[in-house]
Coordinates of C-alpha atoms in Angstrom, one line a residue:
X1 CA -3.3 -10.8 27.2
X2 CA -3.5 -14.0 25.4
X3 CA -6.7 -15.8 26.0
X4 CA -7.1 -19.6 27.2
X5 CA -8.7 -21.7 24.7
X6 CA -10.3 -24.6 27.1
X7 CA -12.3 -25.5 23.9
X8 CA -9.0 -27.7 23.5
X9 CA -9.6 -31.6 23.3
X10 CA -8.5 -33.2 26.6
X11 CA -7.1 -36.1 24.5
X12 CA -3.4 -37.3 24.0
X13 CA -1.8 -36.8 20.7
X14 CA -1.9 -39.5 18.3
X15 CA 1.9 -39.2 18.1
X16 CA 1.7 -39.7 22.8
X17 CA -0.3 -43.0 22.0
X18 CA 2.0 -44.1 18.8
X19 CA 5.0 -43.5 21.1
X20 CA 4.4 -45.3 23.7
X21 CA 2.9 -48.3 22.1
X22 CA 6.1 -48.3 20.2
X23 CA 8.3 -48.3 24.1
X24 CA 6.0 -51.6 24.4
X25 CA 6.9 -52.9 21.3
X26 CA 10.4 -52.5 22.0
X27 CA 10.2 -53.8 25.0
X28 CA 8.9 -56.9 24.0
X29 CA 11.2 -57.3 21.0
X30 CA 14.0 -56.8 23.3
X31 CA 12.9 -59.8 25.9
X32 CA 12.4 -62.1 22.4
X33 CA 15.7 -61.4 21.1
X34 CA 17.2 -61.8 24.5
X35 CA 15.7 -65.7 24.4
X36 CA 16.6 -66.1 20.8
X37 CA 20.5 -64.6 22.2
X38 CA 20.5 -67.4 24.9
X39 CA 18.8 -70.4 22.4
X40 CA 21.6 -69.9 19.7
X41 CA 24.7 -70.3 22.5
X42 CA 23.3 -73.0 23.7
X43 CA 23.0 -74.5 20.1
X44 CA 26.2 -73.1 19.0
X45 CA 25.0 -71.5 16.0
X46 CA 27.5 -69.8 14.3
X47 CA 27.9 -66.0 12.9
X48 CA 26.2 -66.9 9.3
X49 CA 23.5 -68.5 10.8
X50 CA 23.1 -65.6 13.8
X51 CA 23.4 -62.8 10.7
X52 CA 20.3 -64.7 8.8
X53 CA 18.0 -64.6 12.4
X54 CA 19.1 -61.5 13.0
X55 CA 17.6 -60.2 9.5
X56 CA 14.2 -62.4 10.5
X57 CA 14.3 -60.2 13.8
X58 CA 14.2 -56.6 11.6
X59 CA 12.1 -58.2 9.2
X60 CA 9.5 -59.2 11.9
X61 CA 10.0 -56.1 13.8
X62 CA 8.9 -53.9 11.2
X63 CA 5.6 -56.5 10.8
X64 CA 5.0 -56.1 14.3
X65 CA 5.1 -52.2 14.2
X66 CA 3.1 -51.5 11.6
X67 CA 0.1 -53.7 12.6
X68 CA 0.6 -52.3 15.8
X69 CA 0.8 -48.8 14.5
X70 CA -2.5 -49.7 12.7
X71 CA -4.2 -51.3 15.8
X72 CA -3.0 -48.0 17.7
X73 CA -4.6 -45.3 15.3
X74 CA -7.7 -48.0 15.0
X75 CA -8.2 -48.0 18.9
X76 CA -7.7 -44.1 18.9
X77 CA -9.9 -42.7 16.5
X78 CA -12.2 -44.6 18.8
X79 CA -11.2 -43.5 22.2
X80 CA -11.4 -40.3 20.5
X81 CA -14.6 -40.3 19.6
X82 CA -16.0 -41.6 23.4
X83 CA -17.1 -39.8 26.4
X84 CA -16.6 -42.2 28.8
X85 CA -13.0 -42.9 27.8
X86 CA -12.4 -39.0 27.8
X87 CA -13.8 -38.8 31.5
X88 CA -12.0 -42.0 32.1
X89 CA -8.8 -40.4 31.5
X90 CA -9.2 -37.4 33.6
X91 CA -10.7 -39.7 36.7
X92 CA -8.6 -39.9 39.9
X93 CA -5.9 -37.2 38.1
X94 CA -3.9 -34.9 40.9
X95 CA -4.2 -31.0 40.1
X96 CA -0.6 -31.6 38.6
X97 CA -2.4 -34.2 36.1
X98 CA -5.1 -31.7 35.9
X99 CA -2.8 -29.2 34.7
X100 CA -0.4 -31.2 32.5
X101 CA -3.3 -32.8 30.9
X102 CA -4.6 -28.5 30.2
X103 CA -1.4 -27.4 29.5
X104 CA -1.9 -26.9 25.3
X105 CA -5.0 -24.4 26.6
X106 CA -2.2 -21.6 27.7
X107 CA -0.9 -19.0 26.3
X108 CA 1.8 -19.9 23.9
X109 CA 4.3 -17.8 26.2
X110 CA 3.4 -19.4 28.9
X111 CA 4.1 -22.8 27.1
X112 CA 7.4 -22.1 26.1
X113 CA 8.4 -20.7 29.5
X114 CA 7.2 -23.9 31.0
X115 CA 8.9 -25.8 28.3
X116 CA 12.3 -23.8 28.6
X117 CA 12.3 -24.3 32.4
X118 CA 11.9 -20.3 32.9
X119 CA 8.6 -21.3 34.5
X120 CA 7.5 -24.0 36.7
X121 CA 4.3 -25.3 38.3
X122 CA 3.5 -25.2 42.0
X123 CA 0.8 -26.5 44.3
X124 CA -0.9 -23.5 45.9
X125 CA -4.4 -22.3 48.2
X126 CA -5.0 -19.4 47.8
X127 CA -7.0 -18.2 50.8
X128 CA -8.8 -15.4 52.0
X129 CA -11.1 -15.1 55.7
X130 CA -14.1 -12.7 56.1
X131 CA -16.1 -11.6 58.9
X132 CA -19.7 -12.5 58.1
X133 CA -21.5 -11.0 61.1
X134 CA -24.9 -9.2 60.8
X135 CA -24.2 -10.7 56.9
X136 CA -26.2 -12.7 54.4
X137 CA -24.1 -11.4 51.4
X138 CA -20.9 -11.5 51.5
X139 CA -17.7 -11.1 48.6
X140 CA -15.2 -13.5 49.8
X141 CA -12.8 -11.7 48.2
X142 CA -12.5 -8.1 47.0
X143 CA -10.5 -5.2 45.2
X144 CA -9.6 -3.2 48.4
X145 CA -8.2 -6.7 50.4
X146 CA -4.5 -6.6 50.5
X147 CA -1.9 -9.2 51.6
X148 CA -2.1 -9.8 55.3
X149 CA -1.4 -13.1 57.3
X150 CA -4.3 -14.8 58.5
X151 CA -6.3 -12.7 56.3
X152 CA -5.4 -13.1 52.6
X153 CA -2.7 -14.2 50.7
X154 CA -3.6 -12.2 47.4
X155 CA -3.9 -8.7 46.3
X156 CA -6.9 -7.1 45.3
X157 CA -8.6 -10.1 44.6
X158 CA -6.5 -10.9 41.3
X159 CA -3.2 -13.4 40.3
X160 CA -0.3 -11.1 39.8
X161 CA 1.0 -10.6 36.2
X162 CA 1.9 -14.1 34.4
X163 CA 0.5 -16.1 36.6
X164 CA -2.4 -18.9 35.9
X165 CA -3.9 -21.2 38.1
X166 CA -5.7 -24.2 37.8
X167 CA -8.6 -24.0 40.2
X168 CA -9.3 -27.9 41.1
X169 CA -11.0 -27.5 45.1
X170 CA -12.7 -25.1 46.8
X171 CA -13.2 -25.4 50.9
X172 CA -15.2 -23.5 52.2
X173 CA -14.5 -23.3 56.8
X174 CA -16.9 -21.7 59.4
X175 CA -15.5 -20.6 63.3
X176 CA -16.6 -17.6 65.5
X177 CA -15.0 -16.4 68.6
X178 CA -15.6 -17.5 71.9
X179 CA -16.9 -14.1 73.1
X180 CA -17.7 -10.7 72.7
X181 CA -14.3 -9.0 73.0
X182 CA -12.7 -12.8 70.7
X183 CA -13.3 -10.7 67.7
X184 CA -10.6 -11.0 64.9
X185 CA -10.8 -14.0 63.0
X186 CA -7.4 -14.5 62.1
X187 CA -7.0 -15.9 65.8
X188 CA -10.2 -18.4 65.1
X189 CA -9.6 -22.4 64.6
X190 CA -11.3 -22.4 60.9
X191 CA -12.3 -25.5 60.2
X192 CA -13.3 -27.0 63.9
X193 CA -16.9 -26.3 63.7
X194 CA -19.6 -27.7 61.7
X195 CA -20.9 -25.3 58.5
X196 CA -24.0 -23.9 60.6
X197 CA -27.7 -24.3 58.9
X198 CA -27.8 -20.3 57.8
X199 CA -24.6 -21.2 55.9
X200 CA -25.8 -24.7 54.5
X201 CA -29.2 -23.6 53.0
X202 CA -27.0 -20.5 51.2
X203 CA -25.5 -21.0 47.9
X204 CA -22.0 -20.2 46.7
X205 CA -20.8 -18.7 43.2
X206 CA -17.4 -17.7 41.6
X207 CA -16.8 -15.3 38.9
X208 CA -13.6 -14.3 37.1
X209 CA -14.4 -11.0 36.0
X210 CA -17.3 -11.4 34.1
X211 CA -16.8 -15.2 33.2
X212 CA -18.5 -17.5 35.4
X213 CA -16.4 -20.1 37.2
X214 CA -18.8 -21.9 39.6
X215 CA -22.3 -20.8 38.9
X216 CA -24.7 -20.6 42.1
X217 CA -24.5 -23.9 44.0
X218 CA -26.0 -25.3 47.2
X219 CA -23.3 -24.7 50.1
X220 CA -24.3 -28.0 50.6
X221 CA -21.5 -29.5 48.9
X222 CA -19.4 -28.1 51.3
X223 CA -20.9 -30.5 54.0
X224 CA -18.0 -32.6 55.9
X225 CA -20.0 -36.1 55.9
X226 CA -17.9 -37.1 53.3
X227 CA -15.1 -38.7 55.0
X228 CA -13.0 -39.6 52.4
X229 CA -11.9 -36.4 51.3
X230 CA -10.7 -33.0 53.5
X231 CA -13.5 -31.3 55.3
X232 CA -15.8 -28.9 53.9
X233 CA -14.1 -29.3 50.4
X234 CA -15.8 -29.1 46.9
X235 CA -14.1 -30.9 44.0
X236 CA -14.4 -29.6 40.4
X237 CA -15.4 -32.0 38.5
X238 CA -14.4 -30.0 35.3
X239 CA -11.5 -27.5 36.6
X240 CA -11.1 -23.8 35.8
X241 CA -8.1 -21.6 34.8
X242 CA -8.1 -18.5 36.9
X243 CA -6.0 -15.6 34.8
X244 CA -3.9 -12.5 35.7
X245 CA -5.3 -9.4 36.7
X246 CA -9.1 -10.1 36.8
X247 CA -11.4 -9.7 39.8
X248 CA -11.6 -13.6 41.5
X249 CA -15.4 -12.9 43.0
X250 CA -16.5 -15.5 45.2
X251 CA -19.6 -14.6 47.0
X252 CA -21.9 -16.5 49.8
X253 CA -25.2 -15.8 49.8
X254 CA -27.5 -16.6 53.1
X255 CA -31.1 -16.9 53.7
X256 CA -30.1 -14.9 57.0
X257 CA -27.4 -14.5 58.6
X258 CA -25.6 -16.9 61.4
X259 CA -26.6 -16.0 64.7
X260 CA -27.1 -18.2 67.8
X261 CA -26.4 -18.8 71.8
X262 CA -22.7 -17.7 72.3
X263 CA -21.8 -17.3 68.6
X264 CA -19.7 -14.2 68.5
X265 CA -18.2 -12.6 65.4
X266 CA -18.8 -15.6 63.0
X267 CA -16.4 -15.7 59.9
X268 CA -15.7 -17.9 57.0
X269 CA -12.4 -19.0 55.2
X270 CA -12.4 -20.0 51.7
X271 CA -10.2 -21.5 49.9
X272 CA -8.8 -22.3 46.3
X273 CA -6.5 -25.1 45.6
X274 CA -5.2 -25.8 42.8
X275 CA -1.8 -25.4 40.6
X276 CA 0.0 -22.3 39.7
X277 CA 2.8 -21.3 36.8
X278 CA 5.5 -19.2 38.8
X279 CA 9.2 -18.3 38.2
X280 CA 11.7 -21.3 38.3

């Protein structure tokens, strides 16, 4: 299986930025000659005189392009060279941007499918809901979970066979029933209670196969005070491909595990959003 190279510059081409600097130029040549159209009417200039502006017009066009075209590669061997304009570009980007702005780190198959309209990308959350009682441990996903509403919606913990996804979110949802006998959790409201303190102090990590994707982080940034974004959801600030047929291991690791007046059968639902290549 081809590997992802996401050594890749996150940078447009120089021929992205010449092109469209080039769509401005033209645009602005065309709103000139439209004036310059309209002045010679109304001055009655004839066809000799029209034939003589209109070789000033490709004369200063090809001026204007050049210095332009200078200007351009000027401004982007300097944008190239700076941080801040690289995390500029990727700030605010949907996972679609995300992706589109990735897509060179795939596979060459994978590129030309896309390009060829054999493949197509896809918004996708991948989910999967654990009991965690008598737990400080847990593997959020594993190799023996299979596909089963309100349970999981992957197979043995891996993307099927062609498929890559760009992991951009991560929520991470706490319920429990409301007794003894309320005890499968695909009938619990995920997402309704508050991330209990035995889950907060923990930390969360993701690995794909042996390749970490999140390294160990407080399950802090899970909280929900943030209003302005969905509950208990962690951004990625620097987004990860998740490949075919490798383990997805992401684990939850408690001081102790939840427990409390009337807390019966807690669980936990994670989930990965992101975008996905799949069949057109």
């Amino acid at each position: 299986m081809a590997d992802i190279n996401e050594q890749n510059d996150l940078y447009p081409s120089m021929e992205d930025i010449e092109g469209l600097e080039e769509a401005i130029l033209d645009k602005e040549e065309e709103a000139i000659e439209k004036e310059e159209d309209q002045d010679d009417a109304t001055e009655g200039i004839g066809e000799l005189g029209r034939s003589r502006r209109w070789k000033r017009r490709r004369s200063r066009r090809g001026r204007r392009r050049s210095s332009r075209r200078r200007s351009a590669r000027r401004s982007y061997n300097a944008g190239q060279r700076s941080t801040a304009v690289k995390t500029g570009l990727t700030k605010n980007l949907t996972s679609k941007g995300q992706f589109e702005l990735r897509r060179q780190q795939l596979p060459p198959e994978i590129q030309k499918a896309l390009k060829d309209a054999r493949m197509q990308t896809v918004d996708t959350a991948i989910y999967t809901v654990k009991s965690i009682k008598d737990k400080s441990d847990i593997d959020l996903m594993e190799a023996s979970d299979d596909k089963k509403a309100g349970r999981t919606n992957l197979n043995r913990a891996q993307l099927d066979s062609g498929k890559y996804f760009l992991l951009t979110d991560i929520v991470l949802e706490y319920a429990h029933g409301a007794s003894e006998e309320d005890n499968d959790p695909a009938d619990f409201s995920f997402g309704q209670f508050a991330l209990p303190p035995a889950i907060l102090n923990g930390t969360f990590e993701m690995t794909l196969g042996t390749k970490v994707i999140v390294p160990e982080i407080s399950c802090a940034v899970f909280d929900d005070t943030d209003t302005t974004k969905r509950k208990f959801q962690y951004k990625l600030s620097n987004p990860k491909w998740l490949k075919p047929s490798m383990d997805i291991t992401p684990k939850l690791n408690m001081p102790k595990s939840v427990s409390g007046d009337k807390v019966y059968n807690p669980a936990v639902k994670v989930t990965l959003l992101g975008t996905i290549t799949e069949k057109a």
